[in-house]
XYZ file of C-alpha atoms in Angstrom:
548
model
C 21.744 32.851 35.747
C 19.172 33.295 38.492
C 19.460 36.350 40.684
C 20.808 35.960 44.232
C 22.244 32.554 43.427
C 24.349 30.889 46.101
C 27.544 29.447 44.655
C 30.834 28.342 46.141
C 33.098 30.720 44.221
C 32.725 33.789 42.035
C 35.729 34.718 39.916
C 36.023 38.195 38.444
C 37.976 38.260 35.189
C 38.649 35.751 32.410
C 42.353 36.130 31.756
C 45.082 33.623 32.626
C 44.341 33.702 36.366
C 40.565 33.605 36.069
C 40.531 30.733 33.605
C 43.047 28.713 35.600
C 41.022 29.201 38.786
C 37.819 28.211 37.009
C 39.341 25.014 35.647
C 41.074 23.912 38.861
C 38.178 24.768 41.158
C 35.688 22.914 38.973
C 37.991 19.882 39.043
C 38.037 20.133 42.841
C 34.248 19.932 42.938
C 33.265 23.550 43.557
C 30.373 25.403 41.937
C 32.053 28.294 40.147
C 31.010 31.227 37.982
C 33.086 33.868 36.222
C 31.963 37.430 35.524
C 33.899 39.108 32.716
C 33.389 42.740 31.693
C 34.662 42.110 28.178
C 33.090 40.216 25.338
C 35.659 37.438 25.139
C 38.401 35.495 26.875
C 41.945 36.629 27.522
C 41.727 39.464 30.011
C 44.214 42.102 28.920
C 44.508 40.386 25.525
C 40.830 40.922 24.868
C 41.150 44.657 25.533
C 44.592 45.226 23.962
C 43.454 45.441 20.356
C 45.669 48.397 19.437
C 48.051 48.099 16.447
C 51.187 46.137 17.263
C 49.930 44.631 20.535
C 52.150 41.662 21.322
C 53.406 39.752 24.341
C 57.004 40.285 25.475
C 57.506 36.810 26.968
C 58.745 33.764 25.055
C 55.696 31.808 23.888
C 57.091 28.506 25.176
C 56.472 29.658 28.754
C 53.652 32.131 28.115
C 50.985 29.465 28.296
C 49.361 27.074 30.729
C 51.570 24.189 31.842
C 48.766 21.633 31.511
C 49.872 18.960 29.055
C 46.335 18.512 27.777
C 46.651 22.077 26.465
C 50.226 22.438 25.201
C 50.307 18.999 23.604
C 48.112 20.040 20.649
C 48.875 23.756 20.434
C 51.577 25.315 18.249
C 52.631 28.948 18.171
C 53.693 30.644 14.961
C 56.060 33.197 16.527
C 58.425 33.394 19.463
C 56.531 36.470 20.716
C 52.890 36.083 19.636
C 50.734 39.004 18.608
C 47.386 39.813 20.113
C 45.339 37.921 17.535
C 47.260 34.700 18.087
C 46.851 35.066 21.839
C 43.086 35.459 21.414
C 43.125 32.295 19.300
C 45.045 30.512 22.063
C 42.430 31.412 24.668
C 39.670 30.231 22.354
C 41.582 26.970 21.908
C 41.836 26.600 25.693
C 38.115 27.233 25.958
C 37.425 24.542 23.387
C 39.574 22.038 25.257
C 38.273 22.768 28.764
C 34.721 23.974 28.025
C 35.189 27.050 30.182
C 32.696 29.516 28.700
C 29.643 27.581 29.952
C 30.418 29.044 33.376
C 31.373 32.540 32.192
C 29.044 35.529 31.882
C 30.526 37.994 29.390
C 29.658 41.705 29.230
C 29.082 41.513 32.979
C 30.960 44.054 35.059
C 31.070 43.675 38.840
C 30.195 47.037 40.372
C 30.139 46.337 44.105
C 30.404 43.653 46.756
C 29.920 43.399 50.503
C 30.465 40.604 53.023
C 27.618 39.217 55.126
C 29.091 38.281 58.509
C 26.091 36.136 59.406
C 26.105 33.869 56.366
C 29.839 34.168 55.641
C 29.029 34.947 52.033
C 29.686 37.811 49.685
C 26.859 39.683 48.034
C 28.074 40.723 44.593
C 26.293 43.184 42.285
C 26.799 43.726 38.549
C 25.900 46.290 35.923
C 23.494 43.793 34.366
C 21.372 43.491 37.501
C 22.590 39.992 38.362
C 23.361 39.448 42.038
C 25.157 36.387 43.389
C 26.126 35.227 46.862
C 29.378 33.273 46.669
C 31.129 31.813 49.673
C 34.439 32.966 48.196
C 35.284 35.903 45.948
C 38.394 35.659 43.772
C 39.420 38.853 41.983
C 41.357 37.916 38.856
C 41.386 41.485 37.612
C 45.110 41.543 36.825
C 47.343 44.523 37.363
C 46.355 46.573 34.305
C 42.589 46.798 34.014
C 41.974 50.422 35.022
C 43.179 52.706 32.181
C 44.737 55.965 33.277
C 43.496 58.949 31.280
C 45.706 62.053 31.404
C 44.353 65.169 33.074
C 45.058 67.562 30.214
C 42.950 70.651 29.702
C 40.779 70.578 26.587
C 41.060 66.846 25.920
C 37.327 66.593 25.295
C 37.447 69.423 22.726
C 39.674 67.605 20.244
C 37.812 67.169 16.964
C 39.802 64.182 15.745
C 39.790 60.609 17.025
C 41.048 59.932 20.576
C 41.838 56.418 21.780
C 43.498 55.069 24.888
C 45.489 51.977 23.924
C 43.548 49.874 26.452
C 40.226 51.059 25.019
C 41.035 50.657 21.342
C 38.080 49.786 19.073
C 37.678 46.010 18.900
C 37.023 46.284 15.173
C 40.324 48.120 14.720
C 41.138 51.607 13.478
C 43.216 52.390 10.409
C 45.792 55.154 10.936
C 47.130 55.015 7.367
C 47.715 58.443 5.864
C 46.727 60.328 9.023
C 48.513 62.790 11.275
C 48.964 60.896 14.510
C 50.126 61.954 17.958
C 51.105 59.500 20.678
C 51.296 60.595 24.308
C 53.385 58.139 26.304
C 56.247 55.774 25.536
C 55.559 52.797 27.764
C 54.999 49.308 26.397
C 51.857 50.102 24.417
C 53.340 53.391 23.222
C 56.423 51.644 21.859
C 54.297 49.110 19.996
C 51.924 51.676 18.494
C 54.812 53.930 17.451
C 56.524 51.060 15.624
C 53.333 50.351 13.680
C 52.356 53.956 13.000
C 55.670 55.413 11.816
C 55.817 53.717 8.386
C 52.143 54.216 7.461
C 51.072 57.631 8.739
C 51.525 60.990 7.039
C 53.143 62.356 10.172
C 53.801 61.005 13.652
C 54.427 63.188 16.702
C 55.569 61.417 19.867
C 55.228 63.199 23.198
C 57.758 61.685 25.605
C 58.274 62.295 29.313
C 60.748 59.493 30.029
C 62.673 57.531 27.396
C 61.883 53.844 27.330
C 65.049 51.809 27.853
C 63.727 49.209 25.436
C 65.431 45.958 24.521
C 65.518 44.131 21.168
C 62.833 41.486 20.899
C 64.665 39.384 18.299
C 61.379 38.089 16.981
C 61.391 34.907 14.926
C 58.917 32.370 13.532
C 58.680 28.954 15.188
C 58.107 25.842 13.126
C 55.828 22.999 14.148
C 58.814 20.648 13.940
C 60.777 22.770 16.418
C 57.897 22.831 18.875
C 57.257 19.108 18.517
C 60.871 18.509 19.525
C 60.602 20.988 22.420
C 57.427 19.343 23.703
C 59.168 16.007 23.827
C 62.431 17.196 25.329
C 61.928 20.509 27.141
C 58.392 21.621 27.907
C 57.953 19.838 31.272
C 61.407 21.053 32.294
C 60.662 24.643 31.247
C 57.437 24.728 33.233
C 59.181 23.460 36.385
C 62.031 25.894 35.793
C 59.579 28.807 35.837
C 59.146 28.345 39.586
C 62.899 28.403 40.213
C 63.788 31.814 38.771
C 63.364 35.363 40.026
C 60.812 36.408 37.401
C 59.197 33.079 36.579
C 61.016 32.705 33.257
C 63.238 29.838 32.134
C 66.412 31.875 32.712
C 67.660 33.841 35.697
C 70.067 36.518 36.862
C 73.550 35.202 37.579
C 74.272 34.800 41.318
C 75.548 37.600 43.522
C 79.297 37.957 43.400
C 79.707 36.521 39.902
C 80.461 39.886 38.325
C 83.388 40.671 40.617
C 85.144 37.499 39.423
C 84.924 38.580 35.779
C 87.361 40.761 33.849
C 86.148 43.857 32.000
C 86.392 41.987 28.722
C 84.527 38.998 30.096
C 81.726 41.225 31.358
C 81.447 42.908 27.959
C 81.158 39.583 26.163
C 78.640 38.380 28.738
C 76.421 41.411 28.176
C 76.838 41.126 24.428
C 75.670 37.520 24.534
C 72.597 38.473 26.554
C 71.865 41.272 24.098
C 72.067 38.955 21.122
C 69.696 36.468 22.746
C 67.055 39.197 22.777
C 63.966 39.456 24.923
C 64.391 40.023 28.641
C 67.662 38.088 28.874
C 69.537 41.387 29.192
C 67.262 42.323 32.116
C 66.437 39.126 34.002
C 69.474 37.136 32.892
C 72.055 39.765 33.829
C 73.963 40.403 37.058
C 71.821 40.036 40.160
C 73.428 43.227 41.495
C 71.745 45.140 38.661
C 68.819 45.914 40.965
C 70.821 46.983 44.005
C 74.301 48.236 43.008
C 74.487 51.572 41.171
C 77.955 50.880 39.766
C 76.789 47.624 38.196
C 73.643 49.316 36.968
C 75.658 52.093 35.329
C 77.763 49.541 33.449
C 74.669 47.758 32.135
C 73.120 51.076 31.086
C 76.288 52.214 29.313
C 76.343 49.023 27.248
C 72.635 49.440 26.432
C 73.224 53.035 25.353
C 76.161 52.082 23.126
C 73.994 49.546 21.298
C 71.035 51.890 20.895
C 73.047 54.874 19.659
C 74.213 52.789 16.702
C 70.618 52.727 15.475
C 69.744 56.423 15.815
C 71.080 58.870 13.228
C 70.202 62.334 14.547
C 72.199 63.659 17.547
C 69.108 65.386 18.923
C 67.151 62.135 18.808
C 70.073 60.327 20.410
C 70.036 62.752 23.315
C 66.300 62.284 23.894
C 66.120 58.531 23.407
C 69.419 57.435 24.963
C 70.771 60.257 27.141
C 74.281 60.046 28.532
C 72.894 60.386 32.049
C 70.283 57.665 32.579
C 66.792 58.932 33.424
C 66.670 56.335 36.196
C 68.571 53.152 37.077
C 68.296 50.561 34.339
C 65.642 47.905 34.901
C 63.820 49.485 37.850
C 61.113 50.836 35.567
C 59.166 48.542 33.206
C 61.309 47.710 30.184
C 59.640 47.062 26.828
C 60.705 44.890 23.939
C 60.968 46.478 20.497
C 61.567 45.438 16.915
C 62.061 48.701 14.993
C 61.352 51.365 17.608
C 64.576 53.322 17.307
C 64.641 53.205 13.512
C 61.215 54.884 13.454
C 62.843 58.064 14.749
C 65.144 58.159 11.721
C 62.121 58.728 9.489
C 61.507 62.265 8.137
C 57.804 62.083 9.053
C 58.457 61.502 12.772
C 58.982 64.129 15.483
C 59.858 63.499 19.129
C 58.986 66.121 21.732
C 60.441 66.003 25.228
C 57.588 67.268 27.402
C 60.012 67.985 30.230
C 61.643 70.659 28.070
C 58.440 71.738 26.326
C 55.346 70.730 28.342
C 51.875 70.159 26.937
C 49.673 73.137 27.826
C 46.344 71.967 26.458
C 44.542 69.971 23.827
C 42.821 72.168 21.262
C 40.164 71.189 18.710
C 42.971 70.809 16.167
C 45.737 69.176 18.172
C 48.224 69.511 21.031
C 49.465 72.931 22.145
C 52.891 73.129 23.731
C 54.475 75.645 26.083
C 56.377 77.195 23.151
C 53.028 78.105 21.583
C 53.183 75.587 18.748
C 50.030 73.573 18.065
C 50.774 70.167 16.582
C 47.772 69.530 14.389
C 46.514 65.949 14.421
C 43.817 63.685 13.050
C 44.354 61.022 15.705
C 45.514 61.276 19.309
C 46.665 58.032 20.947
C 46.812 57.981 24.746
C 49.455 55.428 25.693
C 49.268 56.654 29.272
C 49.117 53.363 31.097
C 47.066 52.291 34.073
C 46.262 52.861 37.692
C 48.097 49.593 38.143
C 47.698 46.806 40.685
C 45.531 48.482 43.342
C 43.403 50.341 40.804
C 42.270 47.088 39.201
C 40.628 46.098 42.485
C 39.681 49.447 44.032
C 37.660 50.457 40.964
C 35.081 47.975 42.310
C 33.186 49.181 45.396
C 34.150 46.287 47.667
C 33.241 46.814 51.319
C 34.771 44.866 54.152
C 33.265 43.888 57.485
C 33.601 47.439 58.805
C 31.704 48.889 55.841
C 34.769 50.701 54.492
C 35.586 50.203 50.824
C 38.889 48.644 49.907
C 39.767 51.755 47.893
C 39.356 53.982 50.940
C 41.254 51.514 53.094
C 44.203 51.497 50.709
C 44.320 55.288 50.464
C 45.838 55.154 53.953
C 48.482 52.725 52.718
C 48.432 49.445 50.871
C 47.854 46.544 53.210
C 47.660 42.879 52.193
C 48.734 39.536 53.536
C 50.831 37.362 51.205
C 49.796 39.603 48.320
C 46.530 37.666 47.972
C 44.288 38.650 50.891
C 43.309 41.671 53.006
C 42.466 41.834 56.717
C 38.803 42.749 57.201
C 37.821 41.224 53.840
C 37.216 37.536 54.613
C 36.966 34.840 51.949
C 38.447 37.157 49.319
C 41.557 36.394 47.264
C 43.346 38.126 44.388
C 46.114 36.411 42.396
C 48.419 38.546 40.256
C 47.645 41.646 42.274
C 49.239 44.117 44.722
C 52.069 42.929 46.979
C 52.569 39.769 44.920
C 55.528 39.220 42.566
C 53.142 40.482 39.865
C 55.079 43.072 37.860
C 58.214 40.938 38.129
C 56.595 37.639 37.256
C 55.644 35.934 34.033
C 51.827 36.035 34.045
C 51.065 32.315 33.624
C 53.684 31.456 36.263
C 51.935 33.606 38.867
C 48.487 32.467 37.729
C 49.360 28.847 38.435
C 51.505 29.394 41.538
C 48.956 31.539 43.354
C 46.000 29.746 41.781
C 47.113 26.375 43.137
C 47.648 27.909 46.580
C 44.108 29.313 46.601
C 42.557 25.997 45.519
C 44.542 24.142 48.193
C 43.424 26.698 50.780
C 39.736 26.331 49.906
C 40.081 22.561 49.928
C 41.655 22.695 53.401
C 38.763 24.818 54.644
C 36.224 22.388 53.224
C 37.964 19.373 54.720
C 38.008 20.985 58.171
C 34.482 22.427 57.985
C 35.585 26.068 57.989
C 33.383 28.603 56.222
C 35.495 31.709 56.720
C 39.144 32.632 56.434
C 40.540 36.066 57.156
C 44.058 37.453 57.330
C 45.013 38.826 60.725
C 45.995 42.440 61.168
C 49.297 41.379 62.722
C 50.139 39.144 59.790
C 49.253 41.910 57.347
C 51.417 44.467 59.099
C 54.340 42.055 59.094
C 53.849 41.373 55.378
C 53.784 45.090 54.549
C 57.047 45.538 56.444
C 58.602 42.582 54.660
C 57.594 43.859 51.217
C 58.878 47.332 52.080
C 62.191 46.104 53.468
C 62.969 44.016 50.388
C 61.907 46.825 48.052
C 64.056 49.411 49.876
C 67.207 47.326 49.407
C 66.960 47.805 45.653
C 67.192 50.819 43.353
C 63.454 50.802 42.602
C 62.796 53.945 44.614
C 64.935 55.967 42.196
C 62.366 55.792 39.393
C 58.954 57.410 39.068
C 57.147 54.269 37.997
C 53.862 52.412 38.290
C 55.766 49.789 40.275
C 55.066 52.066 43.247
C 52.107 54.106 42.024
C 54.129 57.191 41.113
C 52.494 57.480 37.693
C 49.056 58.333 39.144
C 48.576 61.929 40.344
C 47.600 62.002 44.008
C 48.185 58.291 44.559
C 50.226 57.261 47.565
C 53.754 56.313 46.495
C 54.738 52.989 48.061
C 55.922 49.526 47.065
C 53.162 47.733 45.162
C 55.091 44.542 44.354
C 56.964 41.828 46.191
C 60.488 42.125 44.770
C 62.071 39.121 46.469
C 61.542 36.842 43.483
C 59.262 33.917 42.702
C 61.177 31.179 44.617
C 61.206 33.137 47.884
C 57.568 34.108 47.464
C 56.546 30.509 46.762
C 58.380 29.322 49.873
C 56.708 31.943 52.060
C 53.150 31.177 50.986
C 53.708 27.423 51.198
C 55.150 27.847 54.674
C 51.906 29.510 55.752
C 49.879 26.666 54.234
C 52.023 23.984 55.883
C 51.419 25.670 59.231
C 47.649 25.411 58.860
C 47.477 28.874 57.259
C 49.575 30.873 59.656
C 48.342 34.413 60.372
C 44.830 33.631 59.190
C 41.773 33.291 61.406
C 39.683 30.279 60.399
C 36.036 30.106 61.466
C 33.514 27.269 61.253
C 29.807 27.702 60.555
C 29.015 26.688 64.156
C 31.383 29.266 65.606
C 29.916 32.000 63.432
C 26.358 31.233 64.537
C 27.389 31.182 68.189
C 29.257 34.462 67.836
C 26.240 36.319 66.436
C 23.871 34.986 69.099
C 25.890 36.766 71.777
């Protein structure tokens, strides 16, 4: 690619959102390039090469809705593992010929907007510079790994891996003494894999994961052939009608109060037996706002989990009588054998609230009680600087010369969860202030992706070269996101949903929690109004402005 090339659109990231934008924008006649820091397609699924990595969404809806893609693709499992997901993205590439416009191993380091040309100037670590009219950041919500600030971490003489930075070639933990810090989604998956094969496993837990049974199962080609004929188009349309972009939804408000105690028990039991997120996003709608309802759902969860844990001490740590936070307001993970791992004699679980980590030594992890847990391998399942961190790790400067990271330190500000005032011609699907953490990835990729393509097409048809969110519109959006968030129980958990997992980060709502249907209606309403609360500028107006 030639340096300083003028193109219509630069996309950053080659996951679901980036690939969908590339395909749809090319079809609309735009010149498009994608810069991807990794060496392959898939976004988070390229990087998540740790043992046990697997999606927690039903494969039937965890894919693009384009018939030209799903018609000839068959999954082998209900919840595909990382390798199968990589194969899916390669299949998509083969069908749509995407990689001819993708530069791999190319990390965007900085970008600034030229107010005279109405173009971005984008720099990379490879020395390539491009000048796109529009910049679309498809960096996802989990692309900036969060490394723990623990004294002595760099002195450890064994192997240290963050789950998001796992060796692409793999790493065999068999027969080793392994420690895992963190019990979020990646922690749960690594722990399940490590327990049966390592000499000893030590898990360092701050907050128990209120995990749900995955109920994994193989899927035959015959079953999928039937589903493609009868259900697939319906499932893809249904995704846009439910709170979280799945094919099932929480029961309406008020339903619970019409049910007897026995009826509610059987209802929850049925959700539990279905597996997956049915127990979370198919339960009572009041789960997220009514503590009494939440307590009932937690009590049922705890009853089911205790049946699987033998040791009373482990029961107390993994499923305490008093919930660590309201159920479902912190990211829930799916598991297959997580709780059984803690019945194994080679597995220890340390509550770091009771016995904090003091430092990492050359031999292992030293606790407050003076014990050093000697290890060969230390796994950091410590998550991400989610949502904002994925974007602010790039030095993107707006029209006032202030970086987006510095701007957001004063408080997250977006409009419609896709744009920022002062940063014209820049969009970011599946990012902060969108339904992101509460939305099936492909659902958001297509919903927001289509909106962005329609927006750019509108600008082209009306000879506009610049679009920018207004400050007033942004302030109103921030208030709206905050008001909806505050009506729920989300503020009662220290979670990455609001940045509370990152030391020193401002704690505030990072997601739109009103659900996919409401969000879709709001953004379409803006589009129908000629992009309400945006300032649209033509090339002629820009030239006149800068002659004054």
